[in-house]
XYZ file of C-alpha atoms in Angstrom:
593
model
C 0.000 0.000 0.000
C 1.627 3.246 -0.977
C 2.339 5.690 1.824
C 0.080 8.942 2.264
C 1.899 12.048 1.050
C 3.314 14.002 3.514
C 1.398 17.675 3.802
C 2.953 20.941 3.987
C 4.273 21.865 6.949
C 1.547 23.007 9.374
C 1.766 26.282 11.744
C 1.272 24.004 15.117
C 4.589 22.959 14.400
C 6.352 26.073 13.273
C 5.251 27.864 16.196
C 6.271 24.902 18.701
C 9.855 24.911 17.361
C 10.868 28.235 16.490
C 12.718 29.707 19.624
C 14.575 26.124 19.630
C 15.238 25.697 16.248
C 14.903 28.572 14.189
C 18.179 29.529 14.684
C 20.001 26.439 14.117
C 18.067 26.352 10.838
C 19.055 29.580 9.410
C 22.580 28.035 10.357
C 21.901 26.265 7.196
C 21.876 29.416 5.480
C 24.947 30.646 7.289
C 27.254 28.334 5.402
C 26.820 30.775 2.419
C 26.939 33.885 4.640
C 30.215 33.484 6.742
C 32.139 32.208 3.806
C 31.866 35.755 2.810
C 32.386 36.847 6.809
C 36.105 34.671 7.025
C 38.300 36.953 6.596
C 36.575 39.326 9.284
C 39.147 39.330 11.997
C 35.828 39.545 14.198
C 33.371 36.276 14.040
C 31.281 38.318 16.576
C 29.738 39.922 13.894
C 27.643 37.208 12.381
C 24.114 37.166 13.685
C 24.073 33.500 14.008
C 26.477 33.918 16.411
C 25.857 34.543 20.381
C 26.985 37.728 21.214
C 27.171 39.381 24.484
C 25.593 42.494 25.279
C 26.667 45.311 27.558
C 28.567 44.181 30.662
C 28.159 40.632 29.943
C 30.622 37.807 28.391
C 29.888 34.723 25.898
C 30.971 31.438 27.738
C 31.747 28.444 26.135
C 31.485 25.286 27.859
C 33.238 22.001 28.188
C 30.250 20.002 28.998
C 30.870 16.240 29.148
C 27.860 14.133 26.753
C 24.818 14.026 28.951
C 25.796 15.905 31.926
C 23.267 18.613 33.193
C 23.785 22.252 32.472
C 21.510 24.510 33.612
C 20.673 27.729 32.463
C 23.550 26.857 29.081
C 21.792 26.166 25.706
C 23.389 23.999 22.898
C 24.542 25.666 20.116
C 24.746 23.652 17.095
C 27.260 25.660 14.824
C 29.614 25.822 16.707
C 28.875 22.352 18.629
C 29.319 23.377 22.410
C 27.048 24.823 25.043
C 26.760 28.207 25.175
C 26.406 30.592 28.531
C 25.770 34.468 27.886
C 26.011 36.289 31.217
C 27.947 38.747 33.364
C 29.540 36.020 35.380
C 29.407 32.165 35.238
C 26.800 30.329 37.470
C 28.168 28.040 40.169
C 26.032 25.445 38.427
C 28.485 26.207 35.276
C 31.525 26.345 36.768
C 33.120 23.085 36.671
C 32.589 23.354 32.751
C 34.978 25.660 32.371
C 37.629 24.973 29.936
C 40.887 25.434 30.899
C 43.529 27.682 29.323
C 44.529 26.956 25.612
C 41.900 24.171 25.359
C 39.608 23.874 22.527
C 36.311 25.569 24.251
C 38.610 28.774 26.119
C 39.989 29.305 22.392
C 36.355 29.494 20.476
C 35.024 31.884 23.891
C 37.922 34.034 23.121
C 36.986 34.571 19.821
C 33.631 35.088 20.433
C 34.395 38.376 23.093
C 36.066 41.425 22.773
C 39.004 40.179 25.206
C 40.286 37.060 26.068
C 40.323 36.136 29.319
C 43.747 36.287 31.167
C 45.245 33.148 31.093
C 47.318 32.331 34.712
C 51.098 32.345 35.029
C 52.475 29.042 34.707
C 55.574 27.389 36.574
C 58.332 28.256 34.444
C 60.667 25.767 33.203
C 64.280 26.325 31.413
C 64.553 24.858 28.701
C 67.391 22.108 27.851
C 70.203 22.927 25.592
C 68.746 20.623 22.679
C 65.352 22.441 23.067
C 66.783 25.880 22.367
C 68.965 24.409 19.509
C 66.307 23.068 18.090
C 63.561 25.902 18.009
C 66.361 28.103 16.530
C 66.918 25.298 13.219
C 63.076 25.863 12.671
C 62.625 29.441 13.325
C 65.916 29.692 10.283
C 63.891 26.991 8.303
C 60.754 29.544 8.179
C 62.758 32.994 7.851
C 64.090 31.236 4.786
C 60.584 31.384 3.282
C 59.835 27.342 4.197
C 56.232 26.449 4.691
C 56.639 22.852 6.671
C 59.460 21.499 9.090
C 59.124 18.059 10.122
C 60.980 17.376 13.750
C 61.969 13.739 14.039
C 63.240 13.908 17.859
C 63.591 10.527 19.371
C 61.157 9.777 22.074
C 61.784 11.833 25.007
C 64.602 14.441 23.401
C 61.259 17.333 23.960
C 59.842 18.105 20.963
C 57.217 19.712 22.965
C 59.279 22.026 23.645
C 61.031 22.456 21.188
C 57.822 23.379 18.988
C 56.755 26.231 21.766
C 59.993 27.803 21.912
C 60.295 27.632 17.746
C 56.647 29.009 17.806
C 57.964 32.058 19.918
C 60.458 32.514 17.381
C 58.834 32.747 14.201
C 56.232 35.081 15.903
C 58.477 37.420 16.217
C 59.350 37.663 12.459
C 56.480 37.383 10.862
C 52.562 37.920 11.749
C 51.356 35.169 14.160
C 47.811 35.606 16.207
C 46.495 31.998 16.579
C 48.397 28.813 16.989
C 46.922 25.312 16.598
C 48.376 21.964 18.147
C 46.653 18.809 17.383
C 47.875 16.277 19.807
C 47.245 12.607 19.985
C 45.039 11.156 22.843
C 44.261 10.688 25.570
C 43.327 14.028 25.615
C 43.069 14.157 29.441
C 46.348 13.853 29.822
C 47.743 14.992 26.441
C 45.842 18.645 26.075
C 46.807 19.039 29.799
C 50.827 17.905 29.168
C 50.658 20.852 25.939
C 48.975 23.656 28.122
C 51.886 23.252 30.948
C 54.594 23.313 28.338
C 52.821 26.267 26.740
C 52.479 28.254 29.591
C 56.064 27.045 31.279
C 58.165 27.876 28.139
C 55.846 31.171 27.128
C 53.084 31.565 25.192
C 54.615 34.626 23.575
C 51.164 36.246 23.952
C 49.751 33.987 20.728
C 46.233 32.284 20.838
C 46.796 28.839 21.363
C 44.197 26.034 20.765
C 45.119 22.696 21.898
C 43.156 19.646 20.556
C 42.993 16.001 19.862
C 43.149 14.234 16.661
C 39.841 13.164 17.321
C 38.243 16.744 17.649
C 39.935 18.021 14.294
C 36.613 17.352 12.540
C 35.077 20.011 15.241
C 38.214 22.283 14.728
C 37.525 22.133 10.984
C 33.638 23.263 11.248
C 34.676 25.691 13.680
C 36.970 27.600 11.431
C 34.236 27.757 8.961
C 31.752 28.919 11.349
C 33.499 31.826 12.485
C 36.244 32.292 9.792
C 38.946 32.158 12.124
C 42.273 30.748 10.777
C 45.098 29.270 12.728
C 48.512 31.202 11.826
C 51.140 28.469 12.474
C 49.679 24.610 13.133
C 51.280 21.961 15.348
C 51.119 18.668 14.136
C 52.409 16.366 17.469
C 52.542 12.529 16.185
C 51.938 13.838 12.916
C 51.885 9.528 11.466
C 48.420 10.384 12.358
C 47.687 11.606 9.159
C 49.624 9.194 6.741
C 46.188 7.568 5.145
C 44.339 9.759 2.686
C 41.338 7.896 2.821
C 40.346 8.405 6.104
C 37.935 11.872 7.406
C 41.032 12.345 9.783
C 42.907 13.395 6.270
C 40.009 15.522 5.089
C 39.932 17.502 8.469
C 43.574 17.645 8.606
C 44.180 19.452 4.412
C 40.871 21.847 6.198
C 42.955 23.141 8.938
C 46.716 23.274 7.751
C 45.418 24.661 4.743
C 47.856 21.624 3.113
C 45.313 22.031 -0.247
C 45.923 26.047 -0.264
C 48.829 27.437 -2.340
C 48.062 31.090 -0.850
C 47.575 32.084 2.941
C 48.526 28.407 4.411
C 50.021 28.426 7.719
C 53.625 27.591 8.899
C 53.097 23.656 9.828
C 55.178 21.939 11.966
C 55.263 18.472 11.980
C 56.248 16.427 15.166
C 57.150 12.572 15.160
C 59.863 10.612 15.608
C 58.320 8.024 13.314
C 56.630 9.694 10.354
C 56.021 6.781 8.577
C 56.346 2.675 7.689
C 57.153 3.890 3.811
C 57.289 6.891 1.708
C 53.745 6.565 0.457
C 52.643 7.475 3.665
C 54.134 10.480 4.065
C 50.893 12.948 2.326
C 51.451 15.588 5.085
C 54.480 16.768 3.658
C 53.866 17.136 -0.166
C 53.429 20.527 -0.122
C 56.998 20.592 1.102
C 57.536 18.203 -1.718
C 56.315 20.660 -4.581
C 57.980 23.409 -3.472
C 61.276 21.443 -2.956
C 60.489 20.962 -7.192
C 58.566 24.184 -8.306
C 55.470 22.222 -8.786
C 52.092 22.769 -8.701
C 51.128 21.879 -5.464
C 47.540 20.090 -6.891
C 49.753 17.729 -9.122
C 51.145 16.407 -5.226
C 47.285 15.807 -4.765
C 48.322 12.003 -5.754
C 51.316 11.664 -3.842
C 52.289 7.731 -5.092
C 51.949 8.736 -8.624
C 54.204 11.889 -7.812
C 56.465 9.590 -6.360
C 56.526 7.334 -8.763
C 57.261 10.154 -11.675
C 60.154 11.112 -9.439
C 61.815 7.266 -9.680
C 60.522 5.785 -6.608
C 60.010 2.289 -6.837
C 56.068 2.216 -6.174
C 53.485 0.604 -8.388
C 50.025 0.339 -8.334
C 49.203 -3.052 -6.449
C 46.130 -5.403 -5.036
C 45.359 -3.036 -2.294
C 46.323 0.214 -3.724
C 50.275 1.297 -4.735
C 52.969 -0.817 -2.528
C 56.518 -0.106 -2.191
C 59.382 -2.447 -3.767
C 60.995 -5.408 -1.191
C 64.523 -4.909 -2.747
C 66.642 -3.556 -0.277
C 68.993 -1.946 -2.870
C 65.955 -0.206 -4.507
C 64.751 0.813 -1.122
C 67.941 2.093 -0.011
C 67.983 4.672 -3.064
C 64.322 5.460 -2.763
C 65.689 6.609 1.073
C 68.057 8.142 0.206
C 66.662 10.166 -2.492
C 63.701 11.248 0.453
C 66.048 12.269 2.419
C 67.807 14.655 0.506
C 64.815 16.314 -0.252
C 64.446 17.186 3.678
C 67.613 17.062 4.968
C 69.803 18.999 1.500
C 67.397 21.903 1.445
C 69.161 25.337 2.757
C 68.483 25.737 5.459
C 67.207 21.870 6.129
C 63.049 20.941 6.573
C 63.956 18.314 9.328
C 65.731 17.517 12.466
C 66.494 13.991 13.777
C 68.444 14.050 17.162
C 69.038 10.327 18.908
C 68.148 10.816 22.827
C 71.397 11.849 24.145
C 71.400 9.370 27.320
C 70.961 6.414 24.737
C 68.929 4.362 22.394
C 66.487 2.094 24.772
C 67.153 -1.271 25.493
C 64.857 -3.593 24.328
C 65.437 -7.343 24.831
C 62.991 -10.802 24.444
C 61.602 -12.269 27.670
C 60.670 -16.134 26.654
C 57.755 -17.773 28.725
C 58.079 -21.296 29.266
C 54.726 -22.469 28.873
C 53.139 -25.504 31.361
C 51.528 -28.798 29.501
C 48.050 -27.298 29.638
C 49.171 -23.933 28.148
C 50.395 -25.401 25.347
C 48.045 -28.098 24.179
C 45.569 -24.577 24.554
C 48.041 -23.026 22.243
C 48.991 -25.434 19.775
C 45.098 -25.537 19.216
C 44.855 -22.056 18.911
C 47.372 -22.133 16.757
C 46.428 -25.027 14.294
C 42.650 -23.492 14.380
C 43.990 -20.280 13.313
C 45.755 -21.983 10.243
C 43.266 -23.301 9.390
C 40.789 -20.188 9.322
C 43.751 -18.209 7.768
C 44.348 -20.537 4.984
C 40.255 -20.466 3.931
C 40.562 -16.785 4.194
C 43.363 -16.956 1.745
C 41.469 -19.353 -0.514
C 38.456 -17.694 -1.066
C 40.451 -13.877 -0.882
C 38.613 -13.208 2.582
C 40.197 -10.345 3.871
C 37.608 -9.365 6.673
C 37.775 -13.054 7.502
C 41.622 -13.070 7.740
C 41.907 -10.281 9.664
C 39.085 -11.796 12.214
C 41.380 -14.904 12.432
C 44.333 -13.063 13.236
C 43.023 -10.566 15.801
C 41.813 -13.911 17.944
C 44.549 -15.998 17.569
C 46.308 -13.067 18.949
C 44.234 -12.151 21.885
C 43.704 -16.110 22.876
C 47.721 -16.278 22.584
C 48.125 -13.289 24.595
C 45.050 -14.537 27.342
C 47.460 -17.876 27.873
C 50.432 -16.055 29.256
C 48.617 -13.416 31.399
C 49.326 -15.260 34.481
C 53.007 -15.413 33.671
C 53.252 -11.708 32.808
C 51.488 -11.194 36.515
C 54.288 -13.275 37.820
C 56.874 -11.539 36.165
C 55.589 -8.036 37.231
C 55.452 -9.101 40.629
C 58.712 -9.980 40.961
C 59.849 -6.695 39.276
C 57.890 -4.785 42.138
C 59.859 -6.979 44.911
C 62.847 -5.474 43.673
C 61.901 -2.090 43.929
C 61.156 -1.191 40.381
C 57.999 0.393 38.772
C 56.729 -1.439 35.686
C 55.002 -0.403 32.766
C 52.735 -2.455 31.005
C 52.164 -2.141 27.297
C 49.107 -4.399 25.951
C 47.211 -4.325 22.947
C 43.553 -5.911 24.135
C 40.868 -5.144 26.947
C 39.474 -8.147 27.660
C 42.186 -10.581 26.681
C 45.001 -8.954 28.251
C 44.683 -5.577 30.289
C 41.839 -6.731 32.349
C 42.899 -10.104 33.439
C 46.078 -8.847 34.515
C 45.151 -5.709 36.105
C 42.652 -8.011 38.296
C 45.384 -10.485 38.891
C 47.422 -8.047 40.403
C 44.945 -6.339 42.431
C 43.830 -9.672 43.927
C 47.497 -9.887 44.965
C 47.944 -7.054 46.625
C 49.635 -5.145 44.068
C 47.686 -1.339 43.240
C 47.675 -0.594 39.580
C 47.009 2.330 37.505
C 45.335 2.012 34.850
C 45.467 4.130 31.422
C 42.744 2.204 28.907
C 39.049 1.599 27.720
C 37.159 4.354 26.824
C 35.781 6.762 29.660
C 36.741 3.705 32.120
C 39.148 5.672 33.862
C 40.225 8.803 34.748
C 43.617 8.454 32.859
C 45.796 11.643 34.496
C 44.656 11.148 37.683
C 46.009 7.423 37.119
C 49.129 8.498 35.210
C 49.790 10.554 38.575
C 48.968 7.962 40.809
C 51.886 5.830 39.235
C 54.083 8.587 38.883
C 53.885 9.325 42.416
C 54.447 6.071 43.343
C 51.338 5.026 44.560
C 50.392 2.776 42.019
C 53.919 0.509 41.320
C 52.222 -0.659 38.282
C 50.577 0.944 35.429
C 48.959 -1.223 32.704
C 48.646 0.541 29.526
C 47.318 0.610 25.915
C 48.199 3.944 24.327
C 51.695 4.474 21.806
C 52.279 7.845 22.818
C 51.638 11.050 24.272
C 52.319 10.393 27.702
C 55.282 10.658 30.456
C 55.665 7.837 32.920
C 59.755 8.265 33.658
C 61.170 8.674 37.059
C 61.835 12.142 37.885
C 58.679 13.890 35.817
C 58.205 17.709 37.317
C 54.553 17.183 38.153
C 51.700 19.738 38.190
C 51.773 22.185 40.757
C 55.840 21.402 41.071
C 56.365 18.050 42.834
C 58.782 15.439 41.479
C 57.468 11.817 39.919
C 58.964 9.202 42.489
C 62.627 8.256 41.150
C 62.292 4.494 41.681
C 63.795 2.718 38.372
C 60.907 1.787 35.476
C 60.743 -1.193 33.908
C 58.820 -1.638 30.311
C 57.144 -4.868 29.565
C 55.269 -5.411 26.201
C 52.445 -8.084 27.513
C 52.972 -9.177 23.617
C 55.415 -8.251 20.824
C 54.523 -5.456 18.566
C 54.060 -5.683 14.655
C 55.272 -2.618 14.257
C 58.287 -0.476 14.892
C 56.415 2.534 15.141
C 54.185 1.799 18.172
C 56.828 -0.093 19.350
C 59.331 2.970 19.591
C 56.935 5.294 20.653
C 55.711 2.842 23.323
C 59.419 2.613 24.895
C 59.520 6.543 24.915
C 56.722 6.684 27.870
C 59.798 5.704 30.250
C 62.954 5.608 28.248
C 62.934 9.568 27.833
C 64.263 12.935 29.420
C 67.611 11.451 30.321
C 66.209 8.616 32.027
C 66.818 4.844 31.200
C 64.156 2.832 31.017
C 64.684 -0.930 30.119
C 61.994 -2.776 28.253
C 61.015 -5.856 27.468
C 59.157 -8.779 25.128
C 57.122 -11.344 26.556
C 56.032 -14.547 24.315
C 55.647 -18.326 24.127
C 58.509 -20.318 24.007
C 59.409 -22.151 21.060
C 56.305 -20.697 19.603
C 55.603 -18.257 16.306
C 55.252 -15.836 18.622
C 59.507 -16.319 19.276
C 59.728 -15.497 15.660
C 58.130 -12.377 15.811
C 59.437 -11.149 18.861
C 63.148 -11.707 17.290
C 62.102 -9.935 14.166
C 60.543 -7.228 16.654
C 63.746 -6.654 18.665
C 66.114 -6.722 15.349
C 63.697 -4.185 13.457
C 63.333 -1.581 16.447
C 67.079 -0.729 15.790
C 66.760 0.355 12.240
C 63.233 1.900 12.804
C 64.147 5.338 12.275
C 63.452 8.917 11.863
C 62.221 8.282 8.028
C 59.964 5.808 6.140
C 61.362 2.890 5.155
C 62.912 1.213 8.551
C 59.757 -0.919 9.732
C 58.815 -2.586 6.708
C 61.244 -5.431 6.240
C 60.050 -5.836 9.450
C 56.235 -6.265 8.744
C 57.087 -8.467 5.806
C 58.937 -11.212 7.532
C 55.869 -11.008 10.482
C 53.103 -11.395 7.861
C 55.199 -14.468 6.784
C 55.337 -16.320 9.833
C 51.543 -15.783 10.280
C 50.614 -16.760 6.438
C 49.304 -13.255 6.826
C 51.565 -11.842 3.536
C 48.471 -11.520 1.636
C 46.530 -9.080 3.836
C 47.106 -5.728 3.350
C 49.740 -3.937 5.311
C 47.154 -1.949 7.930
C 45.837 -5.172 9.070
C 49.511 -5.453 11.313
C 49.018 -1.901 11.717
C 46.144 0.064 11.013
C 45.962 0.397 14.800
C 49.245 2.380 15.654
């Protein structure tokens, strides 16, 4: 039976929903009108904006999803609630952002003054720091338009990029200064704001995000035409995949698809990369290094290709040559066109106390834990093989995610064992896992059964992750279980909010299960192997299991992961091997780091 036609709108409904919708409505219209308003210096203009009236301020709040706010009203273009008054209601107050976060940045550009921003302990910075922010401050007086800092872990590129911010705002005109961090963000946005504020904000506007926000950040600088002078990119291998929205948010805000008025970028990671076809964020440093058009470096592996790179075009899109000769060229050939320019676009500096020392840890495993794993093992063949067969790639990724996670379930008790005894002797231990329920859970509950307190940095929302990255830094917590790569400090000595010193007792790194990839690996080791502190790690697996093989390939590959694409590769090759895996594409070892 056809369905009745819908009739025009009736005025019982107009007149229920216009004060709560009206506006948000015409927002629809405003995409055409503040594309006009962007270059207004002043988004308070717009009438589909709040705006304050006399005596009063425009307050934008960081209200967590579903909490109450009373007397604050959603506002839909610029995707935050909204409080206009003279002063904020006690109800209110514990949404207020902090200083250079997302929400204080959008309030301040909605008022006629900012609101003064507290003075922050001051820290000096180290000699590297200084040396540092003075190569990219030359890099940009020279007329360069992206600087990628390859720092190893813990060297303080976050510093580094604050002072080299200062810098450059003193020779040319910088207002507003983006840094897109990676998460957590309570403990990431909260690490950049103390840096900020320690080193000198140089009186700039500083927003500091996530890379999960950068979708907001991109709608926001179209609702109120505000554009960010000079952009931070921190763990900038964040953006290395075109395809994803991450990419499309990311050309939005560094203007990387502009020619004209793009910012100064600066690119932070000490592992850009697993090849040179993912390094997009830096073609427009590419076209200019070669007076081309920066819309032919659109397609970066056909670029790359024009320019001799071995690449061709390949099952799952263009793949990178396995012979090491070829590779070594196409490296060397990359490099030059960072590293030969005058002055130079990057800056790799080893950590001056040492590279980290990473070494395996075999687990001997009893009768019943390995009749479960030789079962796991042979099922997983199995699966895998059918996968291959009928070209299931959904399927063979399934297979391999549980085969790791039941592998990595075995040998939780020994991993409990083997922290324990690390505590004993007076050392703090960080554990890196890769699963929840297979992994961080059971051996977080382990511990706490035996007396052992943990801190705990995973799950979404499960915990409160600074005020557990403080409870082990204090020493409170001896142990902290863990599942983010980056973007956090847990080394002996940390200068803590409000002044205190992290507890100096030695750390200890354990990875609950060897890493496919270099990259997370590295960046994993830099939580406690950093700011002239050594921080052993190691590798747990099975004995006289695959998971040997891959742990040796692990170890051997982590020494030759570098500061440019190419070092992790071999790597990933030989591990797909050893789990029949070679003929899933490459992010299915590590589309998660």
């Amino acid at each position: 039976m056809p369905g009745r036609r819908r009739r025009p709108t009736s005025s019982t409904r107009s007149t229920t929903t216009t004060t709560r919708t009206a506006a948000p409505r015409k927002a629809a219209a405003k995409k055409a009108a503040p594309r006009k308003a962007a270059p207004k210096a002043a988004p308070k203009a717009g009438a589909e904006l709040p705006v304050a009236g006399p005596g009063e301020r425009v307050w934008v709040l960081a209200v967590p999803f579903r909490a109450p706010a009373p007397g604050a009203s959603w506002h839909a273009g610029l995707s935050a609630h909204v409080y206009v008054g003279a002063t904020l209601p006690a109800a209110l107050a514990p949404y207020d952002p902090p200083p250079y976060s997302l929400e204080r940045f959008l309030e301040d550009e909605l008022n006629a003054e900012p609101r003064p921003v507290p003075a922050g302990r001051p820290m000096s910075p180290r000699p590297e720091q200084v040396s540092g922010a003075a190569v990219i401050a030359a890099h940009e007086a020279a007329g360069g338009r992206m600087f990628l800092l390859g720092d190893d872990p813990g060297v303080g590129k976050t510093g580094t990029a604050v002072l080299a911010v200062g810098q450059i705002a003193t020779r040319r005109p910088v207002r507003t200064v983006l840094v897109v961090a990676d998460r957590p963000a309570a403990i990431t946005v909260p690490h950049w704001a103390r840096s900020i504020a320690a080193f000198g904000d140089s009186d700039l506007r500083w927003c500091v995000t996530t890379w999960d926000r950068l979708g907001k950040v991109a709608g926001l600088t179209k609702a109120t035409g505000t554009r960010f002078d000079v952009v931070i990119a921190d763990e900038a291998h964040m953006v290395r995949h075109t395809t994803t929205q991450r990419w499309k948010h990311w050309k939005s805000v560094s203007g990387a698809g502009r020619v004209k008025d793009a910012p100064y970028v600066l690119l932070a990671t000490a592992t850009p990369a697993h090849t040179p076809l993912e390094l997009p964020y830096l073609a427009p440093h590419f076209a200019a290094v070669h007076g081309e058009p920066l819309k032919e470096w659109a397609d970066l592996p056909s670029r790359l290709a024009a320019h001799g790179f071995h690449v061709e075009r390949a099952r799952y899109g263009w793949s990178w040559t396995e012979d090491a000769e070829e590779r070594r060229a196409d490296l060397t050939r990359l490099r030059s066109w960072l590293a030969d320019t005058d002055p130079p676009a990057t800056l790799h500096r080893p950590a001056p106390w040492g590279p980290v020392s990473v070494t395996g840890t075999p687990v001997e495993l009893t009768p019943a834990e390995r009749a479960q794993y030789e079962a796991e093992w042979s099922e997983f063949r199995a699966e895998m093989q059918l996968a291959r067969r009928k070209r299931e790639t959904a399927r063979g990724r399934a297979a391999l995610l549980r085969f790791r996670q039941k592998a990595g379930l075995i040998r939780a008790a020994a991993t409990v064992d083997w922290v324990k005894a690390q505590v004993e002797a007076d050392r703090q231990v960080a554990v890196s896992v890769e699963f929840v329920e297979t992994a961080a859970d059971p051996i977080r509950e382990a511990l706490l059964d035996g007396g052992v307190a943990v801190a705990s940095i995973y799950g979404r929302d499960r915990f409160d992750v600074e005020a557990e990255r403080l409870r082990f830094q204090a020493g409170e917590a001896p142990v902290c279980v863990f599942t983010v790569t980056a973007s956090i400090s847990l080394h002996a000595g940390e200068v803590l909010p409000g002044g205190r010193a992290a507890s100096t007792t030695p750390r200890v790194g354990l990875f609950h299960q060897p890493r496919f990839s270099g990259i997370a690996a590295r960046q994993v080791t830099g939580r406690t192997h950093r700011d002239h502190q050594v921080s052993p790690w190691r590798v747990a697996f099975a004995q006289d299991t695959v998971e040997e093989d891959v742990a040796r390939v692990m170890v051997e590959r982590l020494a030759v992961t570098g500061s440019t694409a190419g070092g992790d590769t071999a790597g990933l090759q030989q591990i797909a091997e050893l789990l029949d895996a070679d003929w899933l594409p490459a992010t299915s070892l590590t589309g998660a780091d």
